[in-house]
PDB file of C-alpha atoms in Angstrom:
ATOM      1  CA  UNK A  59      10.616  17.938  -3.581  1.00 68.00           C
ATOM      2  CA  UNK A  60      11.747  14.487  -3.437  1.00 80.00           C
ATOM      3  CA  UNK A  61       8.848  12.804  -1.451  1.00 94.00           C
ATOM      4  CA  UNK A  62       9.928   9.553  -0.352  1.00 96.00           C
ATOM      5  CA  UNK A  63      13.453   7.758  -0.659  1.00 96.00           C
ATOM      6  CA  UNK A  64      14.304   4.614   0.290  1.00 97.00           C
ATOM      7  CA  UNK A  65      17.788   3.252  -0.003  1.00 97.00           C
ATOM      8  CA  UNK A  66      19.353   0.776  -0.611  1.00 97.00           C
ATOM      9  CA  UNK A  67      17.177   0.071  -4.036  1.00 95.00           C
ATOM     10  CA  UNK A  68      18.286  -3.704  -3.772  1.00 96.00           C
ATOM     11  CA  UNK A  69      20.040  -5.700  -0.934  1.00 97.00           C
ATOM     12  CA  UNK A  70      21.330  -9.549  -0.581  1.00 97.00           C
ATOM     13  CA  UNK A  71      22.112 -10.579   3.117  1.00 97.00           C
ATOM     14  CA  UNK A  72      23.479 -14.049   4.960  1.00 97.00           C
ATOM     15  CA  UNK A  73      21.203 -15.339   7.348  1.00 98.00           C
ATOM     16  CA  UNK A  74      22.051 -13.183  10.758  1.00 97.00           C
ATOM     17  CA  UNK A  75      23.252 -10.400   9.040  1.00 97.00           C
ATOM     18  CA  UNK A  76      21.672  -7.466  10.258  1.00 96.00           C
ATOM     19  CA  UNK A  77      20.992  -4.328   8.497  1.00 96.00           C
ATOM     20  CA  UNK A  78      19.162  -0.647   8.452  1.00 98.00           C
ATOM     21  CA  UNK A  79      16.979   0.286   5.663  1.00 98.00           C
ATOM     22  CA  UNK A  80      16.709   3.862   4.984  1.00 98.00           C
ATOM     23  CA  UNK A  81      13.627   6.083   4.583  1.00 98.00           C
ATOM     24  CA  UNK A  82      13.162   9.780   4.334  1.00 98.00           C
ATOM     25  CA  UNK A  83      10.974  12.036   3.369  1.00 97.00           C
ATOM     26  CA  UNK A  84      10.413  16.110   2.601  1.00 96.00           C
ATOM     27  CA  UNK A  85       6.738  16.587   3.167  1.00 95.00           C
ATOM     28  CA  UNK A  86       7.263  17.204   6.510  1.00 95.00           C
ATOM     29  CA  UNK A  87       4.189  14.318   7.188  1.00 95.00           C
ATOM     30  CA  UNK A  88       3.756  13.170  10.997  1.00 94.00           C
ATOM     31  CA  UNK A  89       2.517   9.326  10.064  1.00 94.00           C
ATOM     32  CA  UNK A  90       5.289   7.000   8.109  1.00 96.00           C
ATOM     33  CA  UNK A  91       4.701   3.597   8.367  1.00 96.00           C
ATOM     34  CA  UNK A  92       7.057   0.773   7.108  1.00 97.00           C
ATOM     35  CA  UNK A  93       5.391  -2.583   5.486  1.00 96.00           C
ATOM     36  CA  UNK A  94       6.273  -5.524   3.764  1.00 97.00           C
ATOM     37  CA  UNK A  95       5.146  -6.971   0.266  1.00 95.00           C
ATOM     38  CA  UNK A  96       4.849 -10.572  -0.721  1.00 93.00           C
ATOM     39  CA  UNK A  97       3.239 -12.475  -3.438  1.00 87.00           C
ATOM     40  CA  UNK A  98      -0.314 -12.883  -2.963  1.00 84.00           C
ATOM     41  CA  UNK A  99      -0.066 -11.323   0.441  1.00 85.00           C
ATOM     42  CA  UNK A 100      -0.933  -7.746  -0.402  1.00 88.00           C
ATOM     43  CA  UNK A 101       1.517  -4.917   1.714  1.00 92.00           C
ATOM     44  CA  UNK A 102       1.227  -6.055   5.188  1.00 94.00           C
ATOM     45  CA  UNK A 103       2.363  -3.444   8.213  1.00 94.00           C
ATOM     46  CA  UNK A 104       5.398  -3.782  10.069  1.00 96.00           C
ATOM     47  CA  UNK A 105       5.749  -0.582  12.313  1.00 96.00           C
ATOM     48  CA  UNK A 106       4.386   3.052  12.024  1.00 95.00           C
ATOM     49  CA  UNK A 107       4.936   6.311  13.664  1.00 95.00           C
ATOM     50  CA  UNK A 108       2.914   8.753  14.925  1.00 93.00           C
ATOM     51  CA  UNK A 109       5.496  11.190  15.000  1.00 93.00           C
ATOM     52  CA  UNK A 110       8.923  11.932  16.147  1.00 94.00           C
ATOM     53  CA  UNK A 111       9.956  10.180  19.097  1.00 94.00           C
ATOM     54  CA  UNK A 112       6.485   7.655  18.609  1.00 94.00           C
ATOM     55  CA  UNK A 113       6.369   4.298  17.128  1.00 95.00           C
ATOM     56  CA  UNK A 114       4.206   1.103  17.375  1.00 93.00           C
ATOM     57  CA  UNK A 115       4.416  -1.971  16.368  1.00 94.00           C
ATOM     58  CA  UNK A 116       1.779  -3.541  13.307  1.00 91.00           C
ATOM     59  CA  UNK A 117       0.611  -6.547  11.990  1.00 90.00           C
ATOM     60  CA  UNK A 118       4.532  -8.087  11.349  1.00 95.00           C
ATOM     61  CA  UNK A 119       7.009  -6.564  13.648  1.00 96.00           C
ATOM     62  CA  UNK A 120       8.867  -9.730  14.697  1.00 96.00           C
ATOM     63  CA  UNK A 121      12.547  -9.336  13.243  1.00 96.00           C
ATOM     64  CA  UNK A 122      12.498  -5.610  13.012  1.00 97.00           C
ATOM     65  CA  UNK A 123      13.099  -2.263  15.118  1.00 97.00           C
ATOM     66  CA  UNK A 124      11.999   1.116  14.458  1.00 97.00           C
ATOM     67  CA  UNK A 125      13.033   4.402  15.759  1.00 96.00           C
ATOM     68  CA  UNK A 126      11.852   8.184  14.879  1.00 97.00           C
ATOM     69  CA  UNK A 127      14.309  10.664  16.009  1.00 96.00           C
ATOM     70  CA  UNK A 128      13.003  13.189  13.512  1.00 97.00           C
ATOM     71  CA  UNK A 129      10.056  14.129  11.222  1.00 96.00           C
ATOM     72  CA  UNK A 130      11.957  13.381   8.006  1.00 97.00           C
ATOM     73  CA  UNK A 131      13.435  10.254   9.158  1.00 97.00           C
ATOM     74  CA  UNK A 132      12.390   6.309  10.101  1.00 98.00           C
ATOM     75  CA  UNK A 133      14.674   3.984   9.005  1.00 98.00           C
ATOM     76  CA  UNK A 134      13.554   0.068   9.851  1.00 98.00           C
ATOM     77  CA  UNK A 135      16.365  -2.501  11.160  1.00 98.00           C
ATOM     78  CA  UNK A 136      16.238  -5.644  10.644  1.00 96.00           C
ATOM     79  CA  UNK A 137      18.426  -7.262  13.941  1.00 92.00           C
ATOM     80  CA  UNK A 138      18.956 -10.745  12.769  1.00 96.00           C
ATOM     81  CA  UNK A 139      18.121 -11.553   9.047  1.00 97.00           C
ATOM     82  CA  UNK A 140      16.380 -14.730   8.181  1.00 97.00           C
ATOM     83  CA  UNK A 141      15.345 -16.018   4.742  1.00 97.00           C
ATOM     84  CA  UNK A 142      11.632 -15.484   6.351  1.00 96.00           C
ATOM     85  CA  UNK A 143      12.401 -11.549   5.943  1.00 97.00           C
ATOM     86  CA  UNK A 144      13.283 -11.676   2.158  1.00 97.00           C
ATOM     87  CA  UNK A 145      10.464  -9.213   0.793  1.00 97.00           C
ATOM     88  CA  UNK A 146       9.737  -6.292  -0.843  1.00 96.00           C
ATOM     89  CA  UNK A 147      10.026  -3.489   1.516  1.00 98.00           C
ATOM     90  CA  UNK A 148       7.858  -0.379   0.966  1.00 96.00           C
ATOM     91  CA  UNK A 149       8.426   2.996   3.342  1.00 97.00           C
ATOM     92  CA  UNK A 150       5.135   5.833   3.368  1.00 95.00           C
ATOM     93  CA  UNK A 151       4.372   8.703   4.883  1.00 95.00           C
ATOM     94  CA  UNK A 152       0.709  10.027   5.096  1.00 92.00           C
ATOM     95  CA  UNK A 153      -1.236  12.869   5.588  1.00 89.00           C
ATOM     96  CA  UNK A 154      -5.072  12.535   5.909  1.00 85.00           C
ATOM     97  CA  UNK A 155      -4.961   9.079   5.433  1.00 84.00           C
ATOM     98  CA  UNK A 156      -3.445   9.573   1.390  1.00 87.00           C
ATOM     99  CA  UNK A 157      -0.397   7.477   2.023  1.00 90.00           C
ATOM    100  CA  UNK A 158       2.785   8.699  -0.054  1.00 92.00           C
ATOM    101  CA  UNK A 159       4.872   5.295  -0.747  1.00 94.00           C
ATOM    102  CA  UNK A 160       8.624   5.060  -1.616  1.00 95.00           C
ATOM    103  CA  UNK A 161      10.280   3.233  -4.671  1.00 93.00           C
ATOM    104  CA  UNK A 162      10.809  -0.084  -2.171  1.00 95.00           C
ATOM    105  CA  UNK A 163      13.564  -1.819  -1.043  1.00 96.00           C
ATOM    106  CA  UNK A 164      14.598  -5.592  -2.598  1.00 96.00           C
ATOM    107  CA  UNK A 165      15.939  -7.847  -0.101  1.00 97.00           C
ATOM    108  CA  UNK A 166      17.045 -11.272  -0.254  1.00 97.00           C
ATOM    109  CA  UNK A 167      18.423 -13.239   2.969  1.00 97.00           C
ATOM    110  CA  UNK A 168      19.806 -16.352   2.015  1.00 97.00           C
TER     111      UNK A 168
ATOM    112  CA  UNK B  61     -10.404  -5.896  13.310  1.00 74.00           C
ATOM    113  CA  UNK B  62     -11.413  -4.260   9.777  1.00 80.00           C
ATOM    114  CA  UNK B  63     -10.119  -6.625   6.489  1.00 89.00           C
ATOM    115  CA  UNK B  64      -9.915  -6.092   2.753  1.00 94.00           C
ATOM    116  CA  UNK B  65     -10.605  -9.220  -0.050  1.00 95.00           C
ATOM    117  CA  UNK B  66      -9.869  -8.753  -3.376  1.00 97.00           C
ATOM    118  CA  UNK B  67     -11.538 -11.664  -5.038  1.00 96.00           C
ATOM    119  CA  UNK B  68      -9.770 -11.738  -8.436  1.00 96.00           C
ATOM    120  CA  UNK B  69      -6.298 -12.419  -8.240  1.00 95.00           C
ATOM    121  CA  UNK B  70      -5.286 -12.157 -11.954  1.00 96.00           C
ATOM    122  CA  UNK B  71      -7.676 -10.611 -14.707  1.00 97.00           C
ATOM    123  CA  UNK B  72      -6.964 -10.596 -18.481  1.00 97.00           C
ATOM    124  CA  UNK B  73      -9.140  -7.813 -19.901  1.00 97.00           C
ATOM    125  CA  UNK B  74      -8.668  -6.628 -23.880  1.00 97.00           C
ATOM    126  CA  UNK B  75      -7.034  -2.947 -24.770  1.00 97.00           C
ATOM    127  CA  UNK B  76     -10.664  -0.799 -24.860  1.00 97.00           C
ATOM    128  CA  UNK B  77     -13.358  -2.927 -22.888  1.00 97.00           C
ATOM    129  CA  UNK B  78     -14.552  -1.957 -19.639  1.00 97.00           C
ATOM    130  CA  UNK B  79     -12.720  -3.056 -16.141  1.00 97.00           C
ATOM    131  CA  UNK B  80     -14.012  -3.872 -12.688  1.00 98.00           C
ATOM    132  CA  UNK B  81     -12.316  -5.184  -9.995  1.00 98.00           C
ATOM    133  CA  UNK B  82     -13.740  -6.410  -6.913  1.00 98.00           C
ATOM    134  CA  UNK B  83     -12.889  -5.178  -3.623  1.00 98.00           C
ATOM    135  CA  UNK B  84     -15.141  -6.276  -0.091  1.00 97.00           C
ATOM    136  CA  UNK B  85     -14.343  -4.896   3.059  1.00 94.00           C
ATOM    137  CA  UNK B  86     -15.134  -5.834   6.603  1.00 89.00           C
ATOM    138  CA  UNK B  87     -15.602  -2.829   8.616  1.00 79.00           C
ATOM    139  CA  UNK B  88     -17.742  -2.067  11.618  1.00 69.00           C
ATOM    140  CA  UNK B  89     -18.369   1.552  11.174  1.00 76.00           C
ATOM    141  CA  UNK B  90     -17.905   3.702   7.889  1.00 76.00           C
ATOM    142  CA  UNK B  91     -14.588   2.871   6.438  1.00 86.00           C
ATOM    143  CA  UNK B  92     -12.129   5.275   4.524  1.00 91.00           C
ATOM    144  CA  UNK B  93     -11.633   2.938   1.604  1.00 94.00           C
ATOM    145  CA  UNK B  94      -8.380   3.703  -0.862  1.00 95.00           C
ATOM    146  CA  UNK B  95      -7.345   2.437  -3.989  1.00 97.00           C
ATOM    147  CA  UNK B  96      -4.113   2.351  -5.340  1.00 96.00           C
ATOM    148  CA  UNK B  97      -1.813   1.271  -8.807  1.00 97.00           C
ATOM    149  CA  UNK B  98       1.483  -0.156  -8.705  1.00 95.00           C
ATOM    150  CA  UNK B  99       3.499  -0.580 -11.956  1.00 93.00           C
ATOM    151  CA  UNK B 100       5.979  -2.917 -12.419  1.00 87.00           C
ATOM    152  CA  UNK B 101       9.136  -2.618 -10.022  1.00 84.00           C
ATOM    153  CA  UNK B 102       7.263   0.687  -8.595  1.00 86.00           C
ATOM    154  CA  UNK B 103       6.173   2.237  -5.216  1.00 88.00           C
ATOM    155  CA  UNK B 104       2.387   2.879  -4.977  1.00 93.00           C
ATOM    156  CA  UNK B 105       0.290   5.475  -6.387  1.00 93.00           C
ATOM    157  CA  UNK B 106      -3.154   6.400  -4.800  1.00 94.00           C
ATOM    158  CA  UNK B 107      -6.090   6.167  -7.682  1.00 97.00           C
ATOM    159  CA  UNK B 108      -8.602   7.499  -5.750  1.00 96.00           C
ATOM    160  CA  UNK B 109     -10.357   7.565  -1.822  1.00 94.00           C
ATOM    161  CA  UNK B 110     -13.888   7.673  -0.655  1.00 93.00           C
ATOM    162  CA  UNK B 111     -14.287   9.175   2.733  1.00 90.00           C
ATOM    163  CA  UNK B 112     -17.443  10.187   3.062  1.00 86.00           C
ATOM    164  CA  UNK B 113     -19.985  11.585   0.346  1.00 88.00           C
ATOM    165  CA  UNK B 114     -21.076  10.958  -2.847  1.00 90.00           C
ATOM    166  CA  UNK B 115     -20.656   7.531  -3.118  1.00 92.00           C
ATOM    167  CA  UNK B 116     -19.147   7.696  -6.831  1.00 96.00           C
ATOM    168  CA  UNK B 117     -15.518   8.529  -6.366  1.00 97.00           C
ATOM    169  CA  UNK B 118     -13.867   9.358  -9.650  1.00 97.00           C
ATOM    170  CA  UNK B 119      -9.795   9.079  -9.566  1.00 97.00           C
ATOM    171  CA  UNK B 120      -6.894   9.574 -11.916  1.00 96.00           C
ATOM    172  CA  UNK B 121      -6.524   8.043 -15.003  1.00 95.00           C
ATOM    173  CA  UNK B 122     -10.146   7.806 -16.017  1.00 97.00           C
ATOM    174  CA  UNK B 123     -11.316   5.716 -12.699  1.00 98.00           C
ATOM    175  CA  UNK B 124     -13.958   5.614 -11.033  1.00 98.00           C
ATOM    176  CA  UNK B 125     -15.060   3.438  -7.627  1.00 98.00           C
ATOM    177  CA  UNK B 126     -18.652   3.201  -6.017  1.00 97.00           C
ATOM    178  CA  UNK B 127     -19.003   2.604  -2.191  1.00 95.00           C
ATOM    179  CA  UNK B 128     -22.229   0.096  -1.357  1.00 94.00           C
ATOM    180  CA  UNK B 129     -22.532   0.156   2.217  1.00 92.00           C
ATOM    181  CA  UNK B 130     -25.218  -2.734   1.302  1.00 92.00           C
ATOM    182  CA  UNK B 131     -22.893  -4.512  -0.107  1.00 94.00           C
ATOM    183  CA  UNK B 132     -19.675  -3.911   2.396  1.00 93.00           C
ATOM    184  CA  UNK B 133     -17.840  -3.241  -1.387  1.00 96.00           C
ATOM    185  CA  UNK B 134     -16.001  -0.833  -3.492  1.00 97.00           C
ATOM    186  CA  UNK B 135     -15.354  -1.930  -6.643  1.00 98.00           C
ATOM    187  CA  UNK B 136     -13.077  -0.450  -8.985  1.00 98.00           C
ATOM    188  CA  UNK B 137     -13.848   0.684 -12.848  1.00 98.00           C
ATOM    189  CA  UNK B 138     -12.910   1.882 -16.111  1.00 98.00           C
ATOM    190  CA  UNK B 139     -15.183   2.161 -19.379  1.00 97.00           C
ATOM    191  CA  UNK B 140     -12.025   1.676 -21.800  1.00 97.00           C
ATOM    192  CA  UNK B 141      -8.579   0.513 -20.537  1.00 97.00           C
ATOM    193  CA  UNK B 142      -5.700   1.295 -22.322  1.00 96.00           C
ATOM    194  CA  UNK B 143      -2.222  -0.638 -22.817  1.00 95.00           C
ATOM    195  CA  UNK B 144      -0.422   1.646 -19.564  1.00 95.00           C
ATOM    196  CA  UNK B 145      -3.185   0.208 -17.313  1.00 97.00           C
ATOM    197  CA  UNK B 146      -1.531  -3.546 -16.972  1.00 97.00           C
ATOM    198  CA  UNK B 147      -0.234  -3.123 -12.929  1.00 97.00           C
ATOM    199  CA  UNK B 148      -1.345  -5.091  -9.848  1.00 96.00           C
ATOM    200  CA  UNK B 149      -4.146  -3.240  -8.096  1.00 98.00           C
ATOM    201  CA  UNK B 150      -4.965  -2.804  -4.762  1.00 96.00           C
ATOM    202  CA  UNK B 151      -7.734  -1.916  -2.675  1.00 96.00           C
ATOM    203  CA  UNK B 152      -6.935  -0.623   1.589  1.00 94.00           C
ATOM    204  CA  UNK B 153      -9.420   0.371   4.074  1.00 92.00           C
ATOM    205  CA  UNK B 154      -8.523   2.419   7.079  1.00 87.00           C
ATOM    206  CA  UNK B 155     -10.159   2.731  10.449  1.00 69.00           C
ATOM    207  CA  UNK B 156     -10.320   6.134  11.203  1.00 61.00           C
ATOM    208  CA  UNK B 157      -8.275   6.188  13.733  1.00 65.00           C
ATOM    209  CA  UNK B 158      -5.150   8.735  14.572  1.00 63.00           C
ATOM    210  CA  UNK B 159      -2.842   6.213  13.288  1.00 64.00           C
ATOM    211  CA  UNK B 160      -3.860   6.428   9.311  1.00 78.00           C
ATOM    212  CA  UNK B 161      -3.540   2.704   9.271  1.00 84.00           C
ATOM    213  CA  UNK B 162      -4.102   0.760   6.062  1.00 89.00           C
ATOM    214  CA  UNK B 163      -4.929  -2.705   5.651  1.00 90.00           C
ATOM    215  CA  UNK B 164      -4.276  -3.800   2.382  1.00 92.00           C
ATOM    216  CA  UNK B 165      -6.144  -6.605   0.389  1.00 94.00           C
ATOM    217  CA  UNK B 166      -3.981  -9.117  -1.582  1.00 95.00           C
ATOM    218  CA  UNK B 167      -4.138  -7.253  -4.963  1.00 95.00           C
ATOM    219  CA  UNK B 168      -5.558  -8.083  -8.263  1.00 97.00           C
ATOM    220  CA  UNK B 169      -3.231  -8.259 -11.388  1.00 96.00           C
ATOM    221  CA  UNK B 170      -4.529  -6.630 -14.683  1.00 97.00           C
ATOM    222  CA  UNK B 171      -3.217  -8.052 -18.108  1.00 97.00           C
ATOM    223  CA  UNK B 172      -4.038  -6.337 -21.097  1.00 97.00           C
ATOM    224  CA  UNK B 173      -4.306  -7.956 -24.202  1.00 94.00           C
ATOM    225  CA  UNK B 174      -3.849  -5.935 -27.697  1.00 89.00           C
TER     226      UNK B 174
END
């Protein structure tokens, strides 16, 4: 039982470079939900899913694309990096509101 | 639209003395209200929730969290903290709703002196 996996671990893009970051999970959990960290700023939410096939948008979406083709499965794309987007990006899945996070995701757009 | 403060950004507390950290909420209705540890260069681990209840939560790791409605808080605490308790803290609040959304406050750093 892995839980949650999130690769790549770190990542350095060019500006307008775009890129998928990977999530997954085994607990077979409907919610996942993909946010952002940044000093001082707490985790803020990009997108979440409801389930397979549903996805909204959260407090940050600008920049980035979700899609949920499968349970296990929500990566986040980023369509056109800008320094803006370098972060700390954290993928969870929940079930009754306990929220299981991955290990995050270092990126860097320069 | 529910928020989370965390008044305390950074708090320097010596190994075996008693912790609280400050968390206020704004919340029309009765909030689920979550906090969670993250160590170093780590994902996030859930402490402990408070969802309806007693309003003494106690957590892993010897915590414990009280919910004051009066007080639109839920502080964090710990009678003795240990060396492994120096992570940034966070406190969430959810609405409820189907979408088990969190909102986060900005976290509170613990340093523990020896």
């Amino acid at each position: 039982n892995a839980g949650v996996t999130q690769t790549p671990k770190f990542q350095v893009l060019k500006t307008g470079q775009s890129m998928t970051l990977q999530c997954a999970q085994d607990m077979n959990h409907e919610y996942m939900s993909w946010y952002r960290q940044d000093p001082g700023m707490g985790l803020r939410l990009i997108h979440y899913s409801v389930g397979a096939g549903i996805t909204d948008q959260g407090e940050v979406p600008n920049g980035y694309n979700v899609s949920r083709s499968t349970t296990e499965d929500f990566p986040l794309r980023l369509l056109s990096a800008a320094p803006s987007q370098t972060s700390v990006y954290f993928c969870a899945s929940s079930t009754n509101y306990e929220q299981y996070f991955g290990p995050g995701t270092r990126l860097t757009v320069t | 639209a529910q928020s989370v403060t965390q008044p305390d950004i950074h708090i320097t507390v010596s190994e075996g003395a008693s912790l609280e950290l400050r968390c206020n909420y704004s919340y029309g209705a009765t909030p689920y209200l979550f906090w969670y540890v993250q160590s170093p260069g780590q994902g996030l681990q859930l402490l402990l929730k408070y969802f309806s209840g007693d309003t003494l939560v106690q957590g892993i790791k010897g915590f414990e969290a009280e919910f004051k409605r009066s007080q639109s808080s839920f502080n964090l605490r710990k009678p003795s903290v240990h060396w492994s308790d120096a992570a940034e803290y966070f406190c969430a609040v959810a609405n409820g709703g189907g979408a088990q959304k969190l909102v986060f406050g900005q976290g509170t750093r613990l340093t523990i002196n020896p």
